[in-house]
Amino acid sequence: MRKLMRNLCEDGTDASQGKGQIISNINACQAVVSIVKSTLGPRGMDKLIEEGNGTTITNDGATVMKKLNIVHPAARILVDISKAQDNEVGDGTTSVVVITGELLKEAKHFLEDGLVAPQIIKGYRTACNLAIQKLMDMAVDLKEKSAEEKRAMLIRCAETTLNSKLVADYKTFFAQMSVDAITMLGDDLSVSSVGIKKVTGGSVTDTLLVEGVCFKKCFSYAGFEQQPKRFENAKILLLNLELELKAEKDNAEVRITDPDQYQSIVDAEWNIIYEKLDLIAKSGANVVLSRLAIGDLATQYFADRNIFCAGRLEVEDLERTRRATGAEVQTTAQGITPSVLGSCGLFEEKQVGAERFNFFTKCEKTKTATILIRGGAQQFIDEAERSLNDSLMIVRRAMKNTKVVGGGGAIEMELSRYLREYARTISGKQQLVINYFARALEVIPMTLAQNSGADGTKVLNQLRQKHAAAGPEGRWFGVDCMNCTVCDAFQNYIWEPVLVKESALNAATEAACLILSIDETVKNPQSEKPQAGPKGKGKGKASSGLASCASRISRTVCLFI
């Protein structure tokens, strides 16, 4: 078959197929999983990833996977599911990769013993459906709780997420800030409405939550110093309009026969920009913001009339200002009416660290918030931003879906127990596959215990005993990572939204089934060479298949570890 494939395809085409190909893909995925596995849990380790002149210190699974720049086609699937988990729910990015790796590890033993991949895939999908159904039955709905109890639930979910981050020592501080920020968004609950700004310097506890908008002072021309920096009950005009004189050579070519005509063209241009500025000044706006440049002429003009202006605003900042103040973005200076102007109770420009920031606060109908992160090292601030993003996503999802489950590996242990009991009621090969799916779920509490410095086997046996003997009261027992023992996760407020676990189980199962269903890879090394240059075979050696790609990943892994 491989000889026939080589005859049908271009010269140099490599075709790998059969059981060996599936096992090769699994080995490549295992090499990737071994990197992120040690980051799981509150005692997980961080990774320092160097890219050129920049370095990243993180234990966020999605960030680590993205920074690795994995090229192996099968291992790239793990990157995709981690990214999807991060975009969908914000947390569980490491768990989904670890579970996928464990499912593939169990499948590898079946393949080596002669069981075909379709049977494994069928069993995995059956087990996943059973686990999701049991997960929904176990979830505790806090919908009927009071507003104070719901807020406490959201804070605890955010704290569980932040437990494993670099900012874990300040988890309560950031959890409360995340809940307050999402609460300000109204019914929309769009995370993009929460702006995160970073300023080096100060303490982490100097981090601010602004009920409204703040952004770094934009580039300004001469005359900016004379503008007022504070307004109460300010009227705000948002523009997508350039207020700057352009040199004639940049805009058009004009041919003249009389030198006096040139002056008339210049005068016309000045008249046009002055007409725009007069219309803006007459609109009654105190603050003028534009996505495009506001030149030195306009800056001085506004300063003479006690109007604040800022140009070259970021699109995200302009959109959040619109949400906060109720203003409408204008693309022309004609027809500006009071109805398109926004308002805020207080506008001021303040010094934050070494930077100047513009603040729009006390907005009556605000649907946005801004978090101003402070800290010493830039790497710490960057990691705090990633941690806050995960926390905001979790709070947002928990507000939409108020069902929660116990964390710390408790839900995985209970699902594992349930699937083992179900496997005893059936016969045939599916019994074995479902039983090993249940065993794969135990990788989460096992990894949590090992990363905490505990005896993983001992902790796992204690959890099995609790879940088997204690009945409904023991179903929430999980790993106590701080004390290296077991505890009731629900009583200790280690809560996670059910959506995180549901998404992780579905994504991990689908990824494992997808990798197991690939039994052949056809690769043409010629396609990897640069298109330019003379035709012909290059001198570099091409990869001989996915197995060699896996070995390259393994060597790369060693560098990062």
XYZ file of C-alpha atoms in Angstrom:
561
model
C 0.000 0.000 0.000
C 2.772 2.474 0.858
C 4.511 1.603 -2.450
C 1.249 2.246 -4.317
C 0.856 5.577 -2.528
C 4.344 6.635 -3.555
C 3.504 5.762 -7.176
C 0.293 7.817 -7.081
C 1.679 10.932 -5.342
C 4.635 13.217 -5.985
C 8.184 12.137 -5.396
C 9.203 12.331 -1.765
C 5.685 11.748 -0.405
C 5.726 9.871 2.899
C 2.710 7.818 3.969
C 2.459 6.392 7.487
C -0.537 4.266 8.384
C -1.956 1.586 10.619
C -1.715 0.968 14.333
C 1.839 2.254 14.437
C 0.672 5.622 13.147
C -1.976 5.956 15.878
C 0.549 5.049 18.575
C 3.017 7.550 17.098
C 0.394 10.299 17.382
C -0.348 9.277 20.964
C 3.350 9.449 21.869
C 3.596 12.961 20.434
C 0.576 14.068 22.502
C 2.045 12.485 25.633
C 5.185 14.586 25.202
C 3.050 17.743 25.162
C 0.914 16.671 28.135
C 4.037 16.092 30.240
C 4.823 19.820 29.999
C 1.544 21.217 31.304
C 0.782 18.435 33.788
C 2.984 19.931 36.496
C 1.096 23.261 36.337
C -2.211 21.800 37.569
C -3.569 22.900 40.933
C -2.737 25.561 43.533
C 0.684 23.990 44.126
C 1.456 23.632 40.428
C 4.737 24.893 39.028
C 5.226 27.815 36.633
C 6.878 27.713 33.224
C 9.374 30.247 31.959
C 9.170 30.449 28.174
C 11.695 32.518 26.273
C 10.851 33.982 22.876
C 13.540 36.145 21.341
C 14.154 39.012 23.746
C 10.944 38.459 25.708
C 10.121 35.991 28.467
C 6.801 34.726 29.778
C 6.278 33.265 33.255
C 2.930 31.487 33.538
C 1.136 28.358 34.655
C -1.938 28.999 32.532
C -2.453 25.936 30.356
C -3.718 27.812 27.289
C -0.808 30.269 27.398
C 1.793 27.509 27.758
C 0.285 25.551 24.875
C 0.193 28.603 22.635
C 3.753 29.667 23.438
C 5.192 26.234 22.644
C 4.576 26.721 18.893
C 3.884 23.015 18.390
C 4.122 21.878 14.762
C 3.113 18.224 15.052
C -0.317 17.922 13.351
C -1.842 15.557 15.934
C -0.383 17.379 18.934
C -1.793 20.636 17.550
C -5.225 19.267 18.426
C -4.331 19.643 22.117
C -3.461 23.301 21.497
C -6.810 23.840 19.792
C -8.915 22.302 22.569
C -6.989 24.248 25.208
C -7.627 27.470 23.297
C -11.297 26.600 22.824
C -11.694 25.887 26.554
C -10.080 29.231 27.367
C -12.362 31.126 24.972
C -15.490 29.296 26.066
C -15.261 29.233 29.866
C -11.852 30.676 30.793
C -10.795 27.902 33.191
C -9.947 24.219 32.934
C -7.399 24.698 30.143
C -4.840 22.469 31.857
C -7.409 19.872 32.958
C -8.726 19.331 29.448
C -5.209 18.615 28.123
C -4.345 16.293 31.035
C -7.593 14.288 30.681
C -7.072 13.965 26.926
C -3.542 12.692 27.495
C -4.733 10.125 30.027
C -7.510 8.881 27.716
C -4.932 8.415 24.963
C -2.591 6.637 27.369
C -5.292 4.112 28.276
C -6.220 3.697 24.599
C -2.599 2.931 23.744
C -2.686 -0.203 25.927
C -5.858 -1.373 24.184
C -4.306 -0.832 20.763
C -1.192 -2.779 21.709
C -3.397 -5.634 22.935
C -5.207 -5.796 19.590
C -8.436 -3.860 20.219
C -9.383 -1.757 17.191
C -9.726 2.008 17.448
C -13.472 2.188 16.494
C -14.356 0.054 19.523
C -12.364 2.346 21.815
C -13.990 5.436 20.305
C -17.474 3.959 20.771
C -16.774 3.150 24.407
C -15.297 6.573 25.129
C -18.297 8.379 23.678
C -20.712 6.206 25.633
C -18.787 6.835 28.849
C -18.675 10.597 28.168
C -22.449 10.778 27.687
C -23.017 8.871 30.922
C -20.577 11.133 32.784
C -22.226 14.338 31.503
C -25.649 13.064 32.507
C -24.408 12.197 36.003
C -22.620 15.555 36.228
C -25.856 17.444 35.580
C -27.724 15.340 38.138
C -25.112 16.083 40.816
C -24.791 19.833 40.156
C -26.100 22.108 42.909
C -28.258 24.958 41.600
C -27.920 28.202 43.568
C -30.518 30.065 41.491
C -32.991 30.414 44.346
C -30.443 31.897 46.730
C -30.516 35.526 47.851
C -28.428 38.224 46.174
C -25.835 38.093 48.975
C -25.536 34.317 48.725
C -25.195 34.490 44.944
C -22.434 37.069 45.278
C -20.649 34.848 47.805
C -20.975 31.915 45.374
C -19.467 33.952 42.524
C -16.561 35.055 44.729
C -15.844 31.448 45.742
C -15.885 30.275 42.130
C -13.452 33.063 41.232
C -11.224 32.183 44.206
C -11.100 28.538 43.083
C -9.898 29.702 39.667
C -7.279 32.033 41.146
C -6.013 29.362 43.573
C -3.635 27.964 40.988
C -2.418 31.327 39.659
C 0.569 33.470 40.486
C -1.765 35.899 42.304
C -3.156 33.180 44.617
C -2.027 35.135 47.703
C -4.424 37.923 46.678
C -7.246 35.684 45.486
C -9.972 37.254 47.637
C -8.950 40.758 46.550
C -9.069 39.889 42.844
C -12.141 37.637 43.148
C -14.207 40.456 44.651
C -12.902 42.814 41.982
C -13.897 40.359 39.229
C -17.430 40.002 40.590
C -17.831 43.783 40.912
C -16.556 44.335 37.359
C -18.933 41.784 35.780
C -21.848 43.121 37.829
C -21.337 46.564 36.252
C -21.917 45.216 32.738
C -25.681 44.848 33.019
C -27.434 42.124 31.017
C -24.857 42.013 28.220
C -22.083 40.386 30.293
C -19.548 40.820 27.491
C -16.034 40.349 28.865
C -14.714 42.710 26.169
C -16.541 45.489 28.019
C -14.064 45.077 30.892
C -10.834 46.847 30.000
C -7.587 45.766 31.625
C -4.748 48.297 31.754
C -1.280 47.631 33.142
C 0.994 50.112 34.937
C 4.358 49.019 36.280
C 5.119 50.124 39.829
C 3.378 50.097 43.168
C 1.922 47.135 45.031
C -0.515 44.553 43.718
C -3.079 45.845 46.192
C -2.868 49.246 44.477
C -4.826 47.696 41.599
C -7.915 49.807 40.878
C -11.404 48.977 39.654
C -12.811 51.962 37.775
C -16.586 52.101 37.423
C -16.397 53.506 33.933
C -13.456 53.968 31.572
C -9.823 54.904 31.929
C -7.046 54.777 29.363
C -3.520 55.982 28.963
C -3.064 59.569 27.782
C -2.859 59.638 24.018
C -0.161 61.265 21.926
C -0.614 65.048 22.147
C 0.640 68.116 20.315
C 1.741 71.531 21.555
C -1.030 73.346 23.357
C -2.222 70.248 25.217
C -0.809 71.569 28.499
C -3.202 74.538 28.367
C -6.304 72.364 28.167
C -8.374 71.777 31.319
C -7.838 68.340 32.878
C -11.002 68.073 34.959
C -14.714 68.482 34.241
C -17.799 67.782 36.291
C -20.928 66.741 34.366
C -18.845 66.656 31.202
C -20.363 66.442 27.725
C -18.416 64.027 25.542
C -18.158 63.916 21.760
C -16.758 60.802 20.078
C -15.386 61.119 16.541
C -13.988 58.918 13.829
C -12.657 61.990 12.068
C -9.250 63.463 11.371
C -8.726 67.053 12.581
C -5.327 67.731 11.104
C -3.848 69.683 8.203
C -2.228 67.474 5.608
C 0.513 68.483 3.211
C -0.829 68.853 -0.328
C 1.559 66.277 -1.728
C 0.007 63.648 0.562
C -3.549 64.230 -0.622
C -3.709 65.342 -4.215
C -1.883 66.874 -7.124
C -3.009 70.344 -8.169
C -1.620 72.104 -11.223
C -1.776 75.899 -11.245
C -0.798 78.614 -13.706
C -0.747 81.532 -11.291
C 1.137 81.545 -7.924
C -1.806 83.393 -6.332
C -3.970 80.346 -6.921
C -1.773 78.317 -4.564
C -2.583 80.632 -1.673
C -6.280 80.319 -2.379
C -5.997 76.518 -2.162
C -4.192 76.762 1.187
C -6.797 79.217 2.483
C -9.575 76.861 1.442
C -7.991 74.020 3.344
C -7.679 76.149 6.483
C -11.281 77.283 6.098
C -12.445 73.668 5.906
C -10.711 72.597 9.136
C -11.783 75.780 10.951
C -15.371 75.101 9.883
C -15.139 71.631 11.441
C -13.633 73.006 14.650
C -16.297 75.727 14.920
C -19.087 73.172 14.543
C -17.540 70.985 17.252
C -17.085 73.919 19.622
C -20.703 74.997 19.111
C -21.991 71.490 19.947
C -21.401 72.147 23.647
C -18.941 69.277 24.170
C -16.288 69.639 26.898
C -14.333 66.510 25.916
C -13.571 65.541 22.316
C -12.154 62.087 21.577
C -11.248 60.807 18.121
C -9.955 57.526 16.748
C -7.920 59.483 14.197
C -5.324 62.197 14.726
C -6.112 65.596 16.240
C -3.341 67.906 15.066
C -1.549 70.830 16.715
C -3.912 73.419 15.175
C -7.004 71.683 16.573
C -5.302 71.075 19.921
C -4.517 74.776 20.343
C -7.988 75.753 19.116
C -9.670 73.547 21.741
C -7.284 74.745 24.465
C -8.284 78.366 23.790
C -11.935 77.386 24.337
C -11.384 75.245 27.474
C -12.117 71.979 25.665
C -10.166 68.772 26.301
C -9.241 66.677 23.269
C -7.436 63.400 22.609
C -6.748 61.745 19.279
C -5.515 58.361 18.020
C -7.648 56.514 20.558
C -7.636 52.721 20.502
C -10.777 51.195 19.002
C -11.476 49.203 22.192
C -11.160 52.299 24.384
C -13.457 54.299 22.099
C -16.069 51.537 22.166
C -15.959 51.222 25.961
C -16.236 55.006 26.306
C -19.334 54.844 24.129
C -20.814 52.166 26.377
C -20.011 54.112 29.536
C -21.156 57.602 28.488
C -23.935 56.823 26.004
C -22.309 58.879 23.237
C -22.596 58.006 19.548
C -19.491 57.933 17.346
C -19.689 60.602 14.607
C -17.917 60.430 11.244
C -18.585 64.069 10.336
C -18.719 67.411 12.100
C -21.973 68.305 10.358
C -25.270 67.905 12.171
C -23.931 67.257 15.681
C -26.899 67.432 18.076
C -27.075 67.188 21.893
C -28.583 63.693 21.538
C -25.302 62.228 20.197
C -23.235 63.630 23.064
C -22.373 61.429 26.013
C -22.149 62.456 29.632
C -20.272 61.479 32.762
C -20.349 62.834 36.282
C -16.597 63.368 36.450
C -13.797 63.484 33.907
C -10.228 63.971 35.069
C -6.677 63.234 34.075
C -4.563 61.746 36.857
C -1.076 60.425 37.368
C -0.861 56.648 37.873
C 2.688 55.478 38.449
C 4.821 56.976 35.710
C 1.884 57.415 33.303
C -0.977 59.864 32.859
C -4.473 58.348 32.589
C -7.835 59.809 31.564
C -10.723 58.737 33.832
C -14.446 58.830 32.989
C -16.392 58.004 36.151
C -19.822 58.504 37.759
C -21.551 57.574 34.506
C -25.256 56.985 35.123
C -25.837 54.320 32.485
C -22.404 52.748 32.392
C -22.119 49.218 31.021
C -18.369 48.895 31.235
C -15.576 48.747 33.787
C -11.802 49.074 33.762
C -9.244 47.285 35.923
C -5.921 49.068 36.377
C -3.339 46.457 37.375
C -0.296 47.538 39.388
C 2.776 45.514 40.291
C 6.544 45.416 40.348
C 7.773 43.207 37.506
C 6.251 43.323 34.036
C 6.086 39.517 33.901
C 4.039 39.482 37.118
C 1.617 42.087 35.738
C 1.210 40.096 32.521
C 0.412 36.936 34.480
C -2.009 38.888 36.699
C -3.810 40.018 33.540
C -4.160 36.419 32.317
C -5.379 35.328 35.761
C -7.936 38.128 35.899
C -9.195 37.231 32.439
C -9.825 33.644 33.594
C -11.546 34.904 36.729
C -13.782 37.277 34.754
C -14.769 34.496 32.357
C -15.675 32.163 35.223
C -17.784 34.816 36.998
C -19.551 35.628 33.741
C -20.399 31.985 33.104
C -21.453 31.404 36.703
C -23.847 34.364 36.512
C -25.511 32.837 33.461
C -25.462 29.269 34.770
C -25.755 29.141 38.554
C -25.060 25.397 38.887
C -21.815 24.501 40.662
C -19.949 21.338 41.638
C -17.143 20.581 44.058
C -13.578 21.080 42.839
C -10.308 19.554 43.980
C -10.881 16.402 41.918
C -14.079 15.567 43.822
C -16.372 15.520 40.803
C -13.901 13.437 38.773
C -13.695 10.831 41.563
C -17.482 10.615 41.813
C -17.884 10.272 38.048
C -15.174 7.594 38.050
C -17.027 5.651 40.772
C -20.306 5.920 38.866
C -18.787 4.699 35.587
C -17.097 1.743 37.304
C -20.431 0.670 38.764
C -22.119 1.063 35.391
C -19.390 -0.998 33.678
C -20.249 -3.947 35.949
C -23.797 -4.021 34.531
C -22.680 -4.610 30.928
C -20.508 -7.173 29.211
C -18.123 -7.356 26.307
C -15.339 -5.065 25.196
C -17.285 -1.921 26.068
C -17.109 -2.873 29.735
C -13.319 -2.670 29.613
C -13.260 0.611 27.686
C -15.738 2.359 30.020
C -13.863 1.043 33.054
C -10.609 2.501 31.767
C -12.336 5.786 30.902
C -13.302 5.910 34.590
C -9.701 5.249 35.570
C -8.504 8.040 33.272
C -10.675 10.580 35.138
C -8.712 9.842 38.311
C -5.690 11.545 36.759
C -6.983 14.927 38.001
C -6.954 14.117 41.781
C -3.773 12.076 41.314
C -1.978 14.982 39.624
C -3.282 17.477 42.185
C -1.902 15.310 44.989
C 1.461 14.775 43.303
C 1.895 18.469 42.484
C 1.137 19.283 46.133
C 3.900 16.990 47.372
C 1.549 14.334 48.737
C 1.620 10.579 48.153
C -0.670 10.344 45.116
C -1.469 6.650 45.559
C -2.347 7.084 49.238
C -4.586 10.114 48.603
C -6.307 8.357 45.708
C -7.043 5.300 47.843
C -8.500 7.518 50.582
C -10.740 9.233 48.036
C -11.907 5.912 46.612
C -12.792 4.728 50.099
C -14.713 7.945 50.891
C -16.680 7.910 47.651
C -17.475 4.200 47.886
C -18.491 4.042 51.558
C -19.879 7.423 52.546
C -22.814 7.519 50.099
C -24.233 10.891 49.014
C -22.436 12.664 51.861
C -19.044 11.556 50.573
C -19.439 12.480 46.929
C -17.787 15.894 47.377
C -14.542 14.628 48.913
C -11.524 15.903 46.991
C -7.848 16.697 47.417
C -6.815 19.264 50.030
C -3.729 20.580 48.263
C -2.678 22.805 51.158
C -2.617 20.075 53.816
C -1.835 17.123 51.510
C -4.905 15.175 52.570
C -8.568 14.801 51.598
C -11.437 17.135 52.498
C -15.068 17.902 51.667
C -14.597 20.309 48.758
C -18.141 21.672 48.945
C -17.943 22.416 52.668
C -14.593 24.126 52.131
C -16.050 26.275 49.331
C -13.897 24.780 46.589
C -16.550 25.352 43.943
C -16.429 25.309 40.185
C -19.184 26.124 37.655
C -20.598 22.950 36.154
C -20.010 24.428 32.702
C -16.237 24.150 33.194
C -16.402 20.415 33.844
C -18.964 19.771 31.124
C -16.884 21.595 28.519
C -13.657 19.890 29.630
C -15.136 16.379 29.476
C -16.717 16.914 26.070
C -13.610 18.538 24.583
C -11.211 15.943 25.998
C -13.311 13.019 24.752
C -13.768 14.479 21.278
C -10.058 15.264 20.982
C -9.073 11.757 22.075
C -11.552 10.182 19.651
C -10.311 12.392 16.830
C -6.682 11.420 17.395
C -7.608 7.735 17.657
C -9.529 7.914 14.377
C -6.447 9.026 12.403
C -4.821 5.875 11.039
C -2.874 7.379 8.152
C -0.886 10.534 7.511
C 0.222 11.505 4.031
C 2.999 14.059 4.001
C 4.866 15.657 1.112
C 8.193 17.128 2.301
C 8.405 19.182 -0.901
C 5.493 21.334 0.317
C 7.517 22.422 3.367
C 10.278 23.972 1.276
C 10.255 27.657 0.255
C 8.320 28.304 -2.942
C 10.893 30.699 -4.404
C 14.148 29.563 -6.013
C 15.064 26.908 -8.566
C 13.125 23.713 -8.674
C 14.608 20.513 -7.501
C 15.329 18.654 -4.351
C 16.809 20.572 -1.456
C 19.794 19.444 0.501
C 17.990 19.454 3.871
C 16.655 16.190 5.181
C 12.889 15.881 5.326
C 11.047 14.272 8.185
C 10.459 10.580 7.760
C 7.002 10.730 9.359
C 5.084 11.687 12.447
C 7.304 9.612 14.721
C 10.309 11.825 14.005
C 8.095 14.890 14.601
C 7.208 13.470 17.994
C 10.872 13.066 18.879
C 11.512 16.692 17.929
C 8.697 17.761 20.243
C 10.195 15.646 23.020
C 13.524 17.436 22.637
C 11.748 20.801 22.618
C 9.880 19.802 25.765
C 13.160 19.188 27.549
C 14.275 22.714 26.745
C 11.174 24.229 28.313
C 11.227 21.995 31.364
